[in-house]
Tab-separated table of C-alpha atoms in Angstrom:
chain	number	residue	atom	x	y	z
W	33	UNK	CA	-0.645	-29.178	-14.630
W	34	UNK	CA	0.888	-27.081	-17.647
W	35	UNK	CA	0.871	-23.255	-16.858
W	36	UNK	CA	-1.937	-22.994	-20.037
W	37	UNK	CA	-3.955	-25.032	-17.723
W	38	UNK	CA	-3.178	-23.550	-14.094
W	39	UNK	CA	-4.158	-19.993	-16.433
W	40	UNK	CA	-7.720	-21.747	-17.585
W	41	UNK	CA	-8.118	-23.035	-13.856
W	42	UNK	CA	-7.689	-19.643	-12.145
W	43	UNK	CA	-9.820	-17.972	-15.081
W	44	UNK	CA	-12.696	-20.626	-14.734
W	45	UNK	CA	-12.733	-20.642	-10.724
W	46	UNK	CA	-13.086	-16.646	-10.763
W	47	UNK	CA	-15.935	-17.220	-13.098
W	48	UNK	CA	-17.649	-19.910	-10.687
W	49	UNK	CA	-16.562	-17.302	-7.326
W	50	UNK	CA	-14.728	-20.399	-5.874
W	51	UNK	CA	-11.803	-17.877	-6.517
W	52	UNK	CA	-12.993	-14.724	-4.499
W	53	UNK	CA	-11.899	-11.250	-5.889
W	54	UNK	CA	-11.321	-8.686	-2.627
W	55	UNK	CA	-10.920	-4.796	-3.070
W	56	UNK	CA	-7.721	-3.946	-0.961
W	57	UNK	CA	-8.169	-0.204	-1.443
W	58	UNK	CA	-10.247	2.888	0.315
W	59	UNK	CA	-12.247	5.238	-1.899
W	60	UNK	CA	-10.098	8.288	-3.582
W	61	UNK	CA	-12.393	11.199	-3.532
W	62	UNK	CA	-11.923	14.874	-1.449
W	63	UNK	CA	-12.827	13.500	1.698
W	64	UNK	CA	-9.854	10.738	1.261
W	65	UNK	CA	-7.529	11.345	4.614
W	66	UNK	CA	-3.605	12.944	2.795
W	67	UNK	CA	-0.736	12.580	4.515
W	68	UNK	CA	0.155	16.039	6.609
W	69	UNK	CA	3.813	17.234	6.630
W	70	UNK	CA	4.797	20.230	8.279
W	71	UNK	CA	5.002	23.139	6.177
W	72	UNK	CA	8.848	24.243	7.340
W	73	UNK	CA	9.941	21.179	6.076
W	74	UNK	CA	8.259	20.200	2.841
W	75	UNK	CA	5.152	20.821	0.513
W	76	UNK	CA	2.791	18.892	0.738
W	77	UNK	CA	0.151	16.855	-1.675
W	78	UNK	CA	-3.153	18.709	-2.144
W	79	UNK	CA	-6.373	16.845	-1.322
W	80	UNK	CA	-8.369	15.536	-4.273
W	81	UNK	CA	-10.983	17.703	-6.333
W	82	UNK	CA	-13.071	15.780	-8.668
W	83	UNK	CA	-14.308	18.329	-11.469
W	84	UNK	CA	-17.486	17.514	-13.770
W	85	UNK	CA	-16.588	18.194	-17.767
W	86	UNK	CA	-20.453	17.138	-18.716
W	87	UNK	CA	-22.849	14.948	-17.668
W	88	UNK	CA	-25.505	14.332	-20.719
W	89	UNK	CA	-25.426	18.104	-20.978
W	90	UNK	CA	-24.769	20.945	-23.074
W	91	UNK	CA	-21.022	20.722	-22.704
W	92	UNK	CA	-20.947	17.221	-23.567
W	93	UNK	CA	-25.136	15.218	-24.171
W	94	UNK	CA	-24.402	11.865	-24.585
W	95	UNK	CA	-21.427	11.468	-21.768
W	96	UNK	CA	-20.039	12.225	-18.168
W	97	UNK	CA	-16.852	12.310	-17.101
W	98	UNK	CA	-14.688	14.177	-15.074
W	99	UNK	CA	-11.177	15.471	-14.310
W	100	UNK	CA	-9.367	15.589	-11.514
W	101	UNK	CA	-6.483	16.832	-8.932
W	102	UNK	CA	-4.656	14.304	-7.418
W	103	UNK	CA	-1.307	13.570	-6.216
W	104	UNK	CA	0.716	10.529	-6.969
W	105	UNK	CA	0.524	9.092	-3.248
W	106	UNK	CA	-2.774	9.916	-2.690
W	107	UNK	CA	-5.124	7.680	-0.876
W	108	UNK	CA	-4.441	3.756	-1.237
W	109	UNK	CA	-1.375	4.081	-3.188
W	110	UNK	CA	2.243	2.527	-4.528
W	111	UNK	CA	5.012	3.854	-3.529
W	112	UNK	CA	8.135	3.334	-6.606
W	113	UNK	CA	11.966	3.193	-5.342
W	114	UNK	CA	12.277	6.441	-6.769
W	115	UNK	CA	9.696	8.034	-4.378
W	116	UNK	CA	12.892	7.970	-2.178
W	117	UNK	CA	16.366	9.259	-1.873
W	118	UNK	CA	17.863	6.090	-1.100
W	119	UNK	CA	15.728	4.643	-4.695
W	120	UNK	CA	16.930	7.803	-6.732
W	121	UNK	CA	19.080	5.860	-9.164
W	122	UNK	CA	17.228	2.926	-10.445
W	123	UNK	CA	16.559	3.426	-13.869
W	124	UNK	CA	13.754	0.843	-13.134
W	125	UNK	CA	12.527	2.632	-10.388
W	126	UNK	CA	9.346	4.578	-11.587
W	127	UNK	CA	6.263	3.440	-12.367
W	128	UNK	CA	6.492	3.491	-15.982
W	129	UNK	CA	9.755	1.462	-15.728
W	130	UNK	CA	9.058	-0.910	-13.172
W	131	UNK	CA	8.766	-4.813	-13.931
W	132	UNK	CA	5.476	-5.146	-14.187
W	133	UNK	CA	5.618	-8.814	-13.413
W	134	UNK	CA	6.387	-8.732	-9.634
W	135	UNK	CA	3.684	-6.324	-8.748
W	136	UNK	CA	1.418	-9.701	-8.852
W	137	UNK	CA	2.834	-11.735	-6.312
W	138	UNK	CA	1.710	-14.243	-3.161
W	139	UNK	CA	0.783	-11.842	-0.172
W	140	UNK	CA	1.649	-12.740	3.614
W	141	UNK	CA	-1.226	-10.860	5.951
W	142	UNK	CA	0.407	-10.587	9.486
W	143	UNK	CA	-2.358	-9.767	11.862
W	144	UNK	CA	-1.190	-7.442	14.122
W	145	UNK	CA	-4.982	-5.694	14.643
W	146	UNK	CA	-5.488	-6.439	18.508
W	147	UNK	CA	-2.083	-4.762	19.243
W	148	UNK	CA	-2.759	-2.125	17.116
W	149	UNK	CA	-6.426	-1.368	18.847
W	150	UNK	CA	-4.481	-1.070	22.256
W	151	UNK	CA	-1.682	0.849	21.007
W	152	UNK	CA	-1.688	2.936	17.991
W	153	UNK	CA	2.216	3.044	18.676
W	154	UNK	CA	2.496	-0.718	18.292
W	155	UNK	CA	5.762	-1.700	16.564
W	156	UNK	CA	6.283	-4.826	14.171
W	157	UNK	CA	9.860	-6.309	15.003
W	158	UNK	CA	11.513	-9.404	13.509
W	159	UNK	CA	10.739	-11.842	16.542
W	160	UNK	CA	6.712	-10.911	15.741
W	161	UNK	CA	7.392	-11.524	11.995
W	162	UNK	CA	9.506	-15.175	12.961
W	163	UNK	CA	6.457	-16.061	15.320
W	164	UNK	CA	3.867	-15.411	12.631
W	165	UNK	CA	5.824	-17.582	10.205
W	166	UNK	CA	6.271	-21.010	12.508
W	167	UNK	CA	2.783	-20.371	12.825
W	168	UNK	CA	1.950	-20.081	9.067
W	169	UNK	CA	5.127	-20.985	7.190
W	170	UNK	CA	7.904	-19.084	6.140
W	171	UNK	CA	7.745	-15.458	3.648
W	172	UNK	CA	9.205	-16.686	0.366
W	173	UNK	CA	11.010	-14.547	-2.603
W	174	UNK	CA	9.242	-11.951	-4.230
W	175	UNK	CA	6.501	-12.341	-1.974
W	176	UNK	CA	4.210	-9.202	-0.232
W	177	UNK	CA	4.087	-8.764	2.974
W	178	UNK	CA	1.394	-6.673	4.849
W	179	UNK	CA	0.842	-5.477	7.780
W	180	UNK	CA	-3.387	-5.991	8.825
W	181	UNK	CA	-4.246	-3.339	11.868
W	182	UNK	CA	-7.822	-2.631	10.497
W	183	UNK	CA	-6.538	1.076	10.273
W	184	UNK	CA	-8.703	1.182	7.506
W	185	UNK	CA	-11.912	1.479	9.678
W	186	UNK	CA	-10.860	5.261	10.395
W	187	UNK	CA	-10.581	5.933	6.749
W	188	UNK	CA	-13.667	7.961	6.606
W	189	UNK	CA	-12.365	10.607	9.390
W	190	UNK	CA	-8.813	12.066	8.382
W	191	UNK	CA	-8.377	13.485	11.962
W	192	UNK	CA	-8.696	9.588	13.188
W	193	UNK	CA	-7.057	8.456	10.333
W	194	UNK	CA	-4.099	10.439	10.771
W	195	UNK	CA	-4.134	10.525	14.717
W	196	UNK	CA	-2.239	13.301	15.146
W	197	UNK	CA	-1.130	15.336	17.940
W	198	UNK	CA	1.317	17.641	19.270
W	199	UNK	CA	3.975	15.299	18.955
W	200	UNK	CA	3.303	13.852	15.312
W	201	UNK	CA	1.240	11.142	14.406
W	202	UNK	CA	0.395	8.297	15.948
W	203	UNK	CA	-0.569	4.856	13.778
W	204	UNK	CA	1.135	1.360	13.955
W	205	UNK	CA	4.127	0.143	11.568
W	206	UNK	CA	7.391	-1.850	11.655
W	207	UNK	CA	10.614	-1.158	13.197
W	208	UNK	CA	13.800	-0.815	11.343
W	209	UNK	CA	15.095	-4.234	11.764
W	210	UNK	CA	11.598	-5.630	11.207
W	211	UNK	CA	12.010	-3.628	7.707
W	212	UNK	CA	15.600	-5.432	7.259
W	213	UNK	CA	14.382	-8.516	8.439
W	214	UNK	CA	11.940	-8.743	5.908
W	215	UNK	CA	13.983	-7.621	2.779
W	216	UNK	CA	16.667	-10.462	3.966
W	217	UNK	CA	13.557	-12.787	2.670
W	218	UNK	CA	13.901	-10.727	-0.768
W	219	UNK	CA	9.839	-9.352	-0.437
W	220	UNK	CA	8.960	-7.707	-3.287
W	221	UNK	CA	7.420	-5.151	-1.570
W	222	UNK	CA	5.843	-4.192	2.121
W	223	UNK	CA	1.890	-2.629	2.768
W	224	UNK	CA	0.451	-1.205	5.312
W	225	UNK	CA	-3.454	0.107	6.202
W	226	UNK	CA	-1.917	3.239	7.316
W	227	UNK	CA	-0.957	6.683	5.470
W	228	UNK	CA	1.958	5.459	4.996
W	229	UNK	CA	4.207	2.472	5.003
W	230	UNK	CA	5.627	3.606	7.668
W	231	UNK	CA	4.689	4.078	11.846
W	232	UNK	CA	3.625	7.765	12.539
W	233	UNK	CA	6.219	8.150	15.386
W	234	UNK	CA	9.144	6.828	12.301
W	235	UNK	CA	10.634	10.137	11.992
W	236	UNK	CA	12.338	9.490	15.125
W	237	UNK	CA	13.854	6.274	14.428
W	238	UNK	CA	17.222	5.707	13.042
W	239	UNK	CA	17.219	5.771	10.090
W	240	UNK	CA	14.179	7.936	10.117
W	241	UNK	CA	11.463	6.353	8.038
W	242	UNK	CA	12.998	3.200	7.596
W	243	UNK	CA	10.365	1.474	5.239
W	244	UNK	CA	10.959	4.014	2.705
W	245	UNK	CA	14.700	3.870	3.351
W	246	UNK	CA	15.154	0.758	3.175
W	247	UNK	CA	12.517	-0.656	0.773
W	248	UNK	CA	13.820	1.560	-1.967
W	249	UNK	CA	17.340	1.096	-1.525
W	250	UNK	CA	16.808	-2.082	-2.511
W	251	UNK	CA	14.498	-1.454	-5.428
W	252	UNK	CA	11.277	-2.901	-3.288
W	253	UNK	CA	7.753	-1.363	-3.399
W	254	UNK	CA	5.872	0.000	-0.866
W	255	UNK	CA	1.993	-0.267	-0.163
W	256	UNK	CA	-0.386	2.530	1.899
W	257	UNK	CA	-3.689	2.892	3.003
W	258	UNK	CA	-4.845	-0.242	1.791
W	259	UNK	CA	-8.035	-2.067	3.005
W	260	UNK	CA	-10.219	-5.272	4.034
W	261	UNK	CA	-6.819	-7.025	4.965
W	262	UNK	CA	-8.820	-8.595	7.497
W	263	UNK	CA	-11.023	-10.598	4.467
W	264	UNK	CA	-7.719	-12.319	3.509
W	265	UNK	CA	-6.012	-15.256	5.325
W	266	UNK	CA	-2.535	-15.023	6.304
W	267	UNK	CA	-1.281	-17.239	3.644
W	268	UNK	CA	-2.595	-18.478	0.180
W	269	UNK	CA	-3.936	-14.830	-1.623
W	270	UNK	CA	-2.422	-13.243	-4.422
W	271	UNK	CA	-2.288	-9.247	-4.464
W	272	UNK	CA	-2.393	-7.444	-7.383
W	273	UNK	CA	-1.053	-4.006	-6.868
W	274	UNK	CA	-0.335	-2.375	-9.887
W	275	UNK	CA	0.365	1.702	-10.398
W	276	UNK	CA	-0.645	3.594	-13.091
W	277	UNK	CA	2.377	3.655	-15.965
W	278	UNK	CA	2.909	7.527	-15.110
W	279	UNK	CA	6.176	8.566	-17.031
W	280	UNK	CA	8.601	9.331	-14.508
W	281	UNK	CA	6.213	8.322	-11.405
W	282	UNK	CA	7.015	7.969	-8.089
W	283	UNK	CA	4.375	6.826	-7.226
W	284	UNK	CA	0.493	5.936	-8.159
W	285	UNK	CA	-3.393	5.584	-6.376
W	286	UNK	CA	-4.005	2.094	-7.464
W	287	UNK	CA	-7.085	-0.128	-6.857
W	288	UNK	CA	-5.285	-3.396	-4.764
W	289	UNK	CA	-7.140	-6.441	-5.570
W	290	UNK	CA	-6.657	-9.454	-3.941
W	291	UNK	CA	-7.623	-13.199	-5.385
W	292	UNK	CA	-8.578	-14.945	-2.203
W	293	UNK	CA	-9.474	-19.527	-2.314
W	294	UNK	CA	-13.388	-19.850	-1.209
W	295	UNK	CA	-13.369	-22.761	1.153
């Protein structure tokens, strides 16, 4: 099959549903859980505001729309290499910059859910990740991988969401060789259902926050607070994450949409 006809397949199979399209991504309004730093050590996003302009009124009668306040990593999100330190000097690392064609990409959904419901501390390591793929075959180049906890079902409560306490926050992710692990299968990027791509307890790992250290040191993407992982099978989806084309972005909300075989 030509690549002309593998295009008209895939466009008439979405067309008959036998070609399923999921949302991956949480709803971005005010109540949408933002990730908390503290204050002696950086500023932090502000939460969403969603302002009318009109609404088939006097300040506009035949239209609605809005405007808004909203940071770049807000809600379900992309994170760009240049979102990081270790990403700073890609000249392809923003969002406007980035090649556009390996933010569509096969995505590899490692279910780690029932370890993450008994311990929101649960770490990802590279014998999990070699486990899952004798079981479902190996991660390939330029593939996603993502990491399926069902985090998302706390999305509607920031406090749960974020699962703070006096020691920091508390949510699943990988550990620093997991991270290395995975980028040694040249990934084109790594998600989580979490604030962030990486655990809550990361800051005390070494490096600290590996995912972002890592992942943008070698020009990878990174993936947060997605969604409805669980309504994709481990292998065989595509994932369509693609930012906004904000000049200069670090980063972008995006809506993550997955094409998932029916049957």
């Amino acid at each position: 099959m030509s690549a002309a006809d593998t295009v008209t397949d895939l466009g008439a199979r979405l067309l008959t549903g036998e070609i399923e399209v999921v949302d991956c991504s949480g709803k971005l309004g005010p109540d949408t859980p933002i990730l908390k730093l503290p204050p002696d050590f950086a500023r932090n996003t502000p939460k969403v505001e969603i302002h009318k302009i009109s609404e088939y009124d006097e300040d506009g009668p035949f239209f609605a729309w809005n405007w808004m306040v909203l940071g770049e990593h807000s809600g379900t999100h992309f994170d760009a290499p240049h979102h990081w330190i270790t990403g700073k000097d890609y000249a392809d690392g923003y969002t406007d910059t980035l090649d556009i064609q390996r933010v569509v990409a096969p995505v590899n959904v490692i279910d780690c859910s029932k370890e993450a419901a008994k311990d929101a501390d649960f770490l990802l390591t590279p014998d999990h990740v070699k486990a899952w793929e004798k079981e479902h075959g190996e991660i390939g180049e330029g593939e996603w991988v993502v990491m399926r906890t069902d985090w998302d079902a706390r999305a509607d409560d920031e406090e749960t969401f974020l699962n703070a306490d006096e020691t920091g926050p508390h949510s699943p992710g990988p550990t620093p060789d997991c991270v290395e692990y995975l980028l040694s299968k040249k990934i084109v990027g790594w998600g989580t259902q979490c604030i962030g791509t990486d655990a809550g307890q990361a800051g005390g790992m070494e490096p600290p926050f590996p995912a972002h250290n890592f992942l943008h040191r070698d020009n990878c993407f990174g993936l947060a607070s997605l969604a409805n992982l669980d309504k994709l099978p481990a292998k065989g989806a595509v994932l369509i994450a693609a930012p906004l084309k904000i000049e200069t972005g670090t980063g972008s909300p995006i809506r993550a949409l997955a094409l998932v075989p029916k049957g």
